[in-house]
Short mmCIF file of C-alpha atoms and ligand atoms in Angstrom, two decimals:
data_model
loop_
_atom_site.label_atom_id
_atom_site.label_comp_id
_atom_site.label_asym_id
_atom_site.label_seq_id
_atom_site.Cartn_x
_atom_site.Cartn_y
_atom_site.Cartn_z
CA UNK A 128 -1.88 21.43 -13.36
CA UNK A 129 -1.02 22.47 -17.16
CA UNK A 130 1.60 19.94 -17.47
CA UNK A 131 0.14 16.91 -16.57
CA UNK A 132 -2.43 15.46 -19.08
CA UNK A 133 -4.88 13.16 -17.88
CA UNK A 134 -6.63 13.19 -21.65
CA UNK A 135 -3.09 11.86 -23.26
CA UNK A 136 -3.68 8.43 -20.91
CA UNK A 137 -6.61 8.21 -21.64
CA UNK A 138 -5.92 8.10 -25.14
CA UNK A 139 -2.45 6.01 -25.33
CA UNK A 140 -4.34 3.66 -23.25
CA UNK A 141 -7.16 3.46 -25.78
CA UNK A 142 -5.31 3.32 -28.23
CA UNK A 143 -4.08 -0.33 -27.66
CA UNK A 144 -5.22 -2.28 -24.98
CA UNK A 145 -3.67 -5.04 -23.62
CA UNK A 146 -5.46 -8.18 -22.83
CA UNK A 147 -2.93 -10.58 -21.74
CA UNK A 148 0.55 -10.28 -20.17
CA UNK A 149 2.28 -11.65 -23.93
CA UNK A 150 0.45 -8.30 -25.03
CA UNK A 151 3.04 -5.78 -22.73
CA UNK A 152 6.05 -6.93 -25.41
CA UNK A 153 7.53 -7.67 -21.61
CA UNK A 154 11.35 -9.81 -21.34
CA UNK A 155 9.80 -13.12 -22.33
CA UNK A 156 11.77 -14.17 -18.49
CA UNK A 157 9.24 -12.40 -16.80
CA UNK A 158 6.28 -13.35 -18.50
CA UNK A 159 7.25 -17.11 -16.87
CA UNK A 160 7.53 -15.70 -13.40
CA UNK A 161 3.90 -14.01 -14.35
CA UNK A 162 2.89 -16.83 -14.88
CA UNK A 163 4.36 -19.52 -12.03
CA UNK A 164 2.09 -16.24 -10.29
CA UNK A 165 -0.86 -17.12 -11.40
CA UNK A 166 -1.82 -14.18 -13.07
CA UNK A 167 -3.77 -14.58 -16.24
CA UNK A 168 -4.10 -11.45 -17.47
CA UNK A 169 -2.84 -7.77 -16.23
CA UNK A 170 -5.85 -5.34 -14.00
CA UNK A 171 -6.51 -1.82 -15.27
CA UNK A 172 -3.27 0.16 -14.00
CA UNK A 173 -0.77 -1.88 -15.06
CA UNK A 174 -2.40 -2.42 -18.85
CA UNK A 175 -1.96 1.11 -18.79
CA UNK A 176 0.93 1.92 -16.86
CA UNK A 177 3.13 -0.75 -18.43
CA UNK A 178 3.43 -0.03 -22.18
CA UNK A 179 4.12 3.84 -21.11
CA UNK A 180 6.38 3.08 -18.54
CA UNK A 181 8.66 0.94 -21.50
CA UNK A 182 8.70 3.80 -23.71
CA UNK A 183 10.21 5.73 -21.36
CA UNK A 184 8.15 7.79 -19.66
CA UNK A 185 7.12 9.44 -16.01
CA UNK A 186 4.04 8.40 -15.05
CA UNK A 187 1.66 9.91 -12.16
CA UNK A 188 -0.66 6.81 -11.64
CA UNK A 189 -3.56 7.72 -8.96
CA UNK A 190 -4.30 4.46 -7.85
CA UNK A 191 -4.42 2.89 -4.17
CA UNK A 192 -3.16 -0.19 -2.88
CA UNK A 193 -5.22 -3.91 -4.45
CA UNK A 194 -5.32 -2.62 -8.34
CA UNK A 195 -1.59 -4.16 -8.70
CA UNK A 196 -0.35 -1.09 -9.20
CA UNK A 197 3.23 -2.89 -7.63
CA UNK A 198 3.99 -4.59 -10.51
CA UNK A 199 2.71 -2.15 -12.33
CA UNK A 200 6.42 -0.47 -11.59
CA UNK A 201 7.68 -3.86 -10.90
CA UNK A 202 7.78 -5.12 -14.00
CA UNK A 203 9.00 -2.45 -16.48
CA UNK A 204 11.74 -2.09 -14.75
CA UNK A 205 13.01 -5.57 -14.51
CA UNK A 206 12.43 -5.27 -17.88
CA UNK A 207 14.34 -2.09 -18.78
CA UNK A 208 17.62 -3.93 -16.25
CA UNK A 209 17.14 -6.93 -17.73
CA UNK A 210 20.00 -6.80 -20.12
CA UNK A 211 21.54 -3.91 -19.59
CA UNK A 212 24.81 -3.49 -16.82
CA UNK A 213 24.64 -4.39 -13.75
CA UNK A 214 24.58 -1.50 -11.91
CA UNK A 215 22.17 0.23 -8.93
CA UNK A 216 19.59 1.62 -11.61
CA UNK A 217 16.71 1.78 -9.90
CA UNK A 218 15.40 2.99 -6.88
CA UNK A 219 12.15 2.78 -4.82
CA UNK A 220 10.93 4.82 -2.38
CA UNK A 221 8.31 3.41 0.24
CA UNK A 222 6.89 5.06 2.74
CA UNK A 223 7.00 2.24 6.04
CA UNK A 224 8.71 -0.68 6.44
CA UNK A 225 6.33 -3.33 5.61
CA UNK A 226 5.49 -1.90 2.51
CA UNK A 227 9.61 -1.37 2.07
CA UNK A 228 9.76 -5.60 1.97
CA UNK A 229 7.14 -6.42 0.27
CA UNK A 230 8.01 -4.47 -3.07
CA UNK A 231 10.74 -5.49 -2.15
CA UNK A 232 9.37 -9.28 -2.65
CA UNK A 233 7.79 -8.03 -6.24
CA UNK A 234 10.56 -7.87 -7.31
CA UNK A 235 12.23 -10.63 -5.81
CA UNK A 236 8.68 -12.87 -7.36
CA UNK A 237 8.67 -11.29 -10.65
CA UNK A 238 12.66 -11.45 -11.47
CA UNK A 239 12.57 -15.08 -9.83
CA UNK A 240 14.09 -16.20 -13.52
CA UNK A 241 15.92 -12.68 -14.39
CA UNK A 242 19.70 -12.08 -13.25
CA UNK A 243 18.10 -9.27 -11.07
CA UNK A 244 19.40 -8.57 -7.54
CA UNK A 245 16.87 -5.87 -4.93
CA UNK A 246 17.42 -5.56 -1.34
CA UNK A 247 15.52 -3.81 0.92
CA UNK A 248 16.31 -0.66 3.33
CA UNK A 249 14.51 0.47 6.25
CA UNK A 250 14.79 1.87 9.61
CA UNK A 251 14.73 -0.68 12.91
CA UNK A 252 17.29 -3.31 12.51
CA UNK A 253 20.69 -3.08 12.37
CA UNK A 254 22.61 -1.12 9.39
CA UNK A 255 25.34 -3.75 9.09
CA UNK A 256 24.24 -6.40 7.25
CA UNK A 257 22.11 -4.23 4.75
CA UNK A 258 25.44 -1.96 4.26
CA UNK A 259 27.06 -5.49 3.45
CA UNK A 260 24.43 -6.46 0.89
CA UNK A 261 24.55 -2.19 -0.91
CA UNK A 262 28.35 -2.72 -0.93
CA UNK A 263 28.17 -5.56 -2.91
CA UNK A 264 26.30 -4.49 -5.66
CA UNK A 265 22.61 -4.97 -6.19
CA UNK A 266 20.24 -4.08 -9.25
CA UNK A 267 17.23 -2.40 -7.08
CA UNK A 268 17.50 -0.58 -4.32
CA UNK A 269 13.97 -0.38 -2.53
CA UNK A 270 14.03 1.77 0.54
CA UNK A 271 12.31 3.97 3.36
CA UNK A 272 13.31 7.53 3.22
CA UNK A 273 15.15 8.06 6.23
CA UNK A 274 17.18 4.76 6.42
CA UNK A 275 18.43 5.59 3.22
CA UNK A 276 19.56 8.67 3.38
CA UNK A 277 22.02 6.99 6.47
CA UNK A 278 23.14 4.46 3.54
CA UNK A 279 23.68 7.40 1.36
CA UNK A 280 25.71 9.70 4.43
CA UNK A 281 27.78 6.63 5.12
CA UNK A 282 28.69 5.96 1.15
CA UNK A 283 27.17 2.61 0.89
CA UNK A 284 25.70 2.95 -2.23
CA UNK A 285 26.10 5.35 -5.54
CA UNK A 286 23.54 6.79 -7.97
CA UNK A 287 25.24 8.01 -10.42
CA UNK A 288 23.50 5.22 -12.68
CA UNK A 289 20.13 5.80 -11.78
CA UNK A 290 17.49 5.53 -14.12
CA UNK A 291 14.24 5.17 -12.85
CA UNK A 292 12.94 6.53 -9.46
CA UNK A 293 10.22 5.53 -7.97
CA UNK A 294 7.78 7.53 -5.18
CA UNK A 295 5.54 4.34 -3.88
CA UNK A 296 2.61 6.28 -1.55
CA UNK A 297 3.62 9.22 -2.31
CA UNK A 298 0.99 11.06 -0.72
CA UNK A 299 1.70 8.70 2.43
CA UNK A 300 4.53 9.00 2.55
CA UNK A 301 4.32 13.23 2.32
CA UNK A 302 1.78 12.35 5.57
CA UNK A 303 4.11 11.35 7.42
CA UNK A 304 6.35 14.32 7.34
CA UNK A 305 9.11 12.79 4.45
CA UNK A 306 9.65 15.57 2.42
CA UNK A 307 12.68 16.96 3.58
CA UNK A 308 14.32 13.34 3.14
CA UNK A 309 12.61 12.82 -0.26
CA UNK A 310 14.09 16.13 -1.50
CA UNK A 311 17.68 15.46 -0.24
CA UNK A 312 17.65 11.74 -2.47
CA UNK A 313 15.83 13.08 -5.41
CA UNK A 314 19.06 15.81 -5.10
CA UNK A 315 21.88 13.15 -5.21
CA UNK A 316 20.41 11.09 -8.12
CA UNK A 317 20.90 12.15 -11.29
CA UNK A 318 18.85 14.51 -12.84
CA UNK A 319 18.02 12.45 -16.54
CA UNK A 320 16.22 9.33 -15.58
CA UNK A 321 12.14 8.49 -15.49
CA UNK A 322 10.82 8.92 -12.49
CA UNK A 323 7.57 7.00 -11.54
CA UNK A 324 4.85 8.33 -8.71
CA UNK A 325 2.07 6.52 -7.17
CA UNK A 326 -0.30 7.90 -4.95
CA UNK A 327 -3.71 6.79 -4.11
CA UNK A 328 -4.91 9.98 -3.69
CA UNK A 329 -4.03 14.31 -5.04
CA UNK A 330 -3.81 16.38 -2.66
CA UNK A 331 -1.81 19.65 -3.03
CA UNK A 332 1.16 18.92 -1.86
CA UNK A 333 1.78 15.32 -4.66
CA UNK A 334 0.35 17.71 -7.00
CA UNK A 335 3.65 20.03 -6.19
CA UNK A 336 5.89 17.00 -5.98
CA UNK A 337 5.32 15.70 -9.21
CA UNK A 338 5.87 19.49 -10.90
CA UNK A 339 9.02 19.23 -9.49
CA UNK A 340 10.26 15.39 -9.72
CA UNK A 341 8.26 14.45 -13.54
CA UNK A 342 8.88 15.40 -16.67
CA UNK A 343 6.31 16.02 -19.03
CA UNK A 344 4.40 13.01 -16.83
CA UNK A 345 1.43 11.00 -18.09
CA UNK A 346 -2.13 11.04 -16.10
CA UNK A 347 -2.72 7.02 -15.15
CA UNK A 348 -5.69 6.93 -12.64
CA UNK A 349 -7.86 3.82 -12.15
CA UNK A 350 -11.41 4.15 -11.98
CA UNK A 351 -12.57 7.22 -10.42
CA UNK A 352 -10.18 8.38 -8.22
CA UNK A 353 -11.95 7.75 -5.27
CA UNK A 354 -13.89 4.24 -5.46
CA UNK A 355 -13.30 1.66 -2.98
CA UNK A 356 -12.27 -1.88 -4.23
CA UNK A 357 -15.45 -2.65 -6.26
CA UNK A 358 -15.74 -5.96 -5.16
CA UNK A 359 -15.23 -5.21 -1.41
CA UNK A 360 -18.74 -5.38 1.03
CA UNK A 361 -19.70 -2.04 3.26
CA UNK A 362 -21.34 -2.29 6.00
CA UNK A 363 -22.10 0.56 8.55
CA UNK A 364 -23.33 -0.84 11.55
CA UNK A 365 -25.01 1.87 14.50
CA UNK A 366 -23.58 0.99 17.75
CA UNK A 367 -22.71 3.35 20.86
CA UNK A 368 -18.52 3.20 21.41
CA UNK A 369 -18.98 1.69 24.67
CA UNK A 370 -21.22 -1.10 22.88
CA UNK A 371 -18.37 -1.99 20.35
CA UNK A 372 -16.53 -4.01 22.30
CA UNK A 373 -19.36 -6.36 22.53
CA UNK A 374 -20.70 -6.24 19.08
CA UNK A 375 -17.26 -7.35 17.72
CA UNK A 376 -16.99 -10.57 20.16
CA UNK A 377 -20.38 -11.06 18.90
CA UNK A 378 -19.64 -10.88 15.22
CA UNK A 379 -16.47 -12.62 15.60
CA UNK A 380 -18.18 -15.56 17.55
CA UNK A 381 -21.32 -15.72 15.85
CA UNK A 382 -19.56 -17.02 11.74
CA UNK A 383 -16.80 -18.38 11.01
CA UNK A 384 -14.36 -15.61 9.62
CA UNK A 385 -11.03 -16.85 7.70
CA UNK A 386 -8.88 -13.52 8.45
CA UNK A 387 -9.73 -10.67 9.98
CA UNK A 388 -8.26 -7.25 10.38
CA UNK A 389 -9.96 -4.81 12.63
CA UNK A 390 -8.06 -1.45 12.62
CA UNK A 391 -8.28 0.70 16.46
CA UNK A 392 -8.08 4.39 16.07
CA UNK A 393 -5.10 4.38 19.32
CA UNK A 394 -2.84 1.64 19.67
CA UNK A 395 -4.14 1.98 23.87
CA UNK A 396 -7.64 0.88 21.97
CA UNK A 397 -5.99 -2.13 19.82
CA UNK A 398 -4.56 -3.91 22.57
CA UNK A 399 -7.56 -3.48 24.46
CA UNK A 400 -9.45 -4.74 22.01
CA UNK A 401 -7.13 -7.87 21.60
CA UNK A 402 -7.21 -8.83 25.44
CA UNK A 403 -11.33 -8.77 25.17
CA UNK A 404 -11.55 -10.66 22.49
CA UNK A 405 -8.89 -13.50 24.47
CA UNK A 406 -11.53 -13.22 26.86
CA UNK A 407 -14.10 -14.26 24.68
CA UNK A 408 -11.72 -17.07 24.08
CA UNK A 409 -10.80 -15.62 20.44
CA UNK A 410 -7.29 -14.98 19.24
CA UNK A 411 -5.54 -11.80 18.14
CA UNK A 412 -2.66 -10.03 17.61
CA UNK A 413 -1.76 -6.37 17.65
CA UNK A 414 0.34 -4.19 15.80
CA UNK A 415 1.60 -1.56 15.83
CA UNK A 416 4.37 1.03 16.08
CA UNK A 417 5.19 0.18 20.29
CA UNK A 418 5.61 -3.02 19.44
CA UNK A 419 9.54 -4.26 17.94
CA UNK A 420 10.27 -4.53 14.43
CA UNK A 421 10.88 -8.30 15.15
CA UNK A 422 6.89 -8.11 16.74
CA UNK A 423 5.38 -6.49 13.97
CA UNK A 424 7.00 -8.15 11.07
CA UNK A 425 6.12 -11.48 13.74
CA UNK A 426 2.22 -10.63 14.09
CA UNK A 427 2.03 -10.51 10.08
CA UNK A 428 3.74 -13.51 9.10
CA UNK A 429 1.53 -15.04 11.79
CA UNK A 430 -1.59 -13.59 10.32
CA UNK A 431 -0.17 -13.98 6.16
CA UNK A 432 0.42 -17.98 7.85
CA UNK A 433 -3.29 -18.36 9.50
CA UNK A 434 -1.84 -19.04 12.42
CA UNK A 435 -3.52 -16.11 13.53
CA UNK A 436 -6.52 -15.33 12.33
CA UNK A 437 -7.65 -11.48 14.11
CA UNK A 438 -5.03 -8.77 13.73
CA UNK A 439 -5.33 -5.53 15.43
CA UNK A 440 -3.82 -3.16 14.11
CA UNK A 441 -3.57 1.30 13.97
CA UNK A 442 -2.89 2.66 10.89
CA UNK A 443 1.13 2.10 10.76
CA UNK A 444 -0.96 -0.81 8.86
CA UNK A 445 -3.51 0.74 7.18
CA UNK A 446 -1.13 0.77 3.32
CA UNK A 447 1.94 -1.23 3.41
CA UNK A 448 -0.02 -4.55 3.87
CA UNK A 449 -0.37 -7.02 1.29
CA UNK A 450 -2.02 -9.68 2.72
CA UNK A 451 -4.04 -12.04 0.20
CA UNK A 452 -6.62 -13.38 1.58
CA UNK A 453 -8.31 -11.16 4.13
CA UNK A 454 -11.69 -11.64 4.32
CA UNK A 455 -12.55 -8.66 6.52
CA UNK A 456 -11.75 -6.01 7.63
CA UNK A 457 -13.91 -4.15 10.68
CA UNK A 458 -12.89 -0.03 10.94
CA UNK A 459 -13.62 -0.30 15.29
CA UNK A 460 -13.22 3.09 14.72
CA UNK A 461 -14.51 5.37 11.36
CA UNK A 462 -11.37 6.40 10.00
CA UNK A 463 -10.74 9.92 10.92
CA UNK A 464 -9.52 10.72 6.98
CA UNK A 465 -11.90 9.73 4.10
CA UNK A 466 -9.17 8.42 2.28
CA UNK A 467 -8.02 6.21 4.99
CA UNK A 468 -11.20 4.67 3.73
CA UNK A 469 -10.23 4.38 1.01
CA UNK A 470 -6.73 2.38 1.95
CA UNK A 471 -7.99 0.52 4.51
CA UNK A 472 -10.85 -1.17 2.45
CA UNK A 473 -7.87 -1.54 0.07
CA UNK A 474 -6.69 -4.17 2.38
CA UNK A 475 -9.78 -6.67 1.61
CA UNK A 476 -10.69 -7.19 -1.97
CA UNK A 477 -7.71 -7.43 -3.60
CA UNK A 478 -6.95 -7.51 -7.43
CA UNK A 479 -11.05 -9.05 -7.70
CA UNK A 480 -11.05 -10.90 -4.54
CA UNK A 481 -14.24 -10.87 -2.69
CA UNK A 482 -14.25 -8.99 1.00
CA UNK A 483 -16.35 -7.53 3.26
CA UNK A 484 -15.36 -4.02 5.26
CA UNK A 485 -17.85 -3.50 8.26
CA UNK A 486 -17.49 0.13 10.03
CA UNK A 487 -18.62 0.07 13.79
CA UNK A 488 -20.52 4.17 13.68
CA UNK A 489 -21.23 5.43 17.11
CA UNK A 490 -23.56 8.28 17.44
CA UNK A 491 -20.68 10.76 17.60
CA UNK A 492 -19.12 9.43 13.79
CA UNK A 493 -21.77 10.17 11.90
CA UNK A 494 -20.84 12.86 10.47
CA UNK A 495 -17.21 10.80 9.40
CA UNK A 496 -19.37 8.57 8.14
CA UNK A 497 -21.59 10.96 5.39
CA UNK A 498 -18.11 11.92 5.04
CA UNK A 499 -16.77 9.21 3.44
CA UNK A 500 -20.42 8.10 1.97
CA UNK A 501 -19.64 11.28 -0.55
CA UNK A 502 -16.39 10.52 -1.01
CA UNK A 503 -16.66 7.38 -2.89
CA UNK A 504 -19.72 8.26 -4.19
CA UNK A 505 -22.35 6.18 -2.79
CA UNK A 506 -24.22 5.06 -0.21
CA UNK A 507 -22.97 2.52 3.00
CA UNK A 508 -26.01 0.48 3.42
CA UNK A 509 -26.83 -0.10 7.20
CA UNK A 510 -26.80 -3.57 9.55
CA UNK A 511 -28.86 -2.94 12.59
CA UNK A 512 -28.29 -4.92 14.76
CA UNK A 513 -30.41 -5.94 17.55
CA UNK A 514 -29.57 -4.54 21.67
CA UNK A 515 -26.88 -2.59 19.70
CA UNK A 516 -28.49 0.04 17.11
CA UNK A 517 -28.26 2.76 19.34
CA UNK A 518 -32.12 3.25 18.06
CA UNK A 519 -32.91 0.24 19.36
CA UNK A 520 -30.53 0.76 22.71
CA UNK A 521 -32.42 3.99 23.03
CA UNK A 522 -36.02 2.52 22.98
CA UNK A 523 -34.63 0.17 25.82
P1 AMP B 22 -1.30 -3.92 -5.16
O1 AMP B 22 -2.03 -2.84 -5.52
O2 AMP B 22 0.41 -3.82 -6.46
O3 AMP B 22 -0.61 -4.09 -3.21
O4 AMP B 22 -0.88 -5.39 -5.72
C1 AMP B 22 -2.36 -6.35 -4.56
C2 AMP B 22 -2.51 -8.32 -5.08
O5 AMP B 22 -2.80 -8.63 -6.06
C3 AMP B 22 -0.63 -8.44 -5.00
O6 AMP B 22 -1.34 -9.16 -4.17
C4 AMP B 22 -0.80 -8.67 -6.09
O7 AMP B 22 -0.26 -10.38 -6.36
C5 AMP B 22 -1.67 -9.24 -6.93
N1 AMP B 22 -1.67 -8.78 -8.48
C6 AMP B 22 -0.96 -8.57 -9.17
N2 AMP B 22 -1.33 -7.97 -10.01
C7 AMP B 22 -1.82 -9.50 -11.07
C8 AMP B 22 -2.66 -9.33 -11.80
N3 AMP B 22 -2.61 -8.98 -13.17
N4 AMP B 22 -3.48 -11.13 -11.63
C9 AMP B 22 -3.94 -11.06 -10.27
N5 AMP B 22 -3.20 -11.01 -9.51
C10 AMP B 22 -2.63 -9.63 -8.70
#
């Protein structure tokens, strides 16, 4: 695409890389909240994106979750809104309810010293409480596209004063079929605004979206586009499909794991894994689309609070979750899309914490693992567990 220039981003970033949050010249009330959060220095995406966003540029941020991308757009928005009129001036669209709540929490955290109000609106819960908050007036609305439209139709919120639009995890929103809703919403907000688009991957659909809604955007890219978080230790366990459960139980019982997020391809599979783990005396919770919103919120909270140390999730949990301190991700099934591997392991190794990512590979999944290795640009070490590896099994 012609109007998006990576070199400009690199040049601008190279011109003045800031090393501390104070160097980014954020409002003192924000610096206080950052200090409370215990952050000592900006992550690369924050260092690159915040100065550009503060200058009012449109940004296309190529960054996966775990890079600190949420603060990269939250901080400059708070900085912009802090002294201005109290109207709804920023809208953030996110693909999932979980991400919506997390972005809202980030706003609350970073605006804890500032007079900024934020509301999250998402589906699966009654409209009324959200409606009440919106009608009371808020500075920032974080929404999933479907629910946003409900409120627009009911005229609960006016976007005449909107100054900043964020499309977070744009690739995921398009994957989920939200293009019509996004078009509808953008059609109802001011044309003269700042637009920030974040995406972990850049398929042609996302490029087209950027071309449509961003004005002379600067591309800010963290590391290699598809690189996996560098603090994650990867391993592939070759294992026949029918022995995956036994291997999982063995791995989880053989050493202490503080918190493990397991990805299953299907809901049914997730439930079966939970049952098998429970039979083996391990407490685990499933989280997937058949669970009610209340059950999903509860499952996530229990996992965060350490009540449950094993969470078995399908792809709904793949992005949008911010679970700091996860020590392990296990791909019980090899992800169907190579990009999903990067997203999944983005759950661990977040913001430079150490984490492990194990992938169980049955013979029919060898090709998919090779595709992933090509995408991340490095082979993933194989760990052969005697009695499980299909080489060993074949010799039995
Ligand atoms: P995100 O990529 O936005 O999902 O953020 C990933 C995690 O990094 C979150 O748990 C943030 O609280 C944390 N984080 C964001 N910025 C920083 C920073 N500058 N220093 C340390 N941790 C951070």
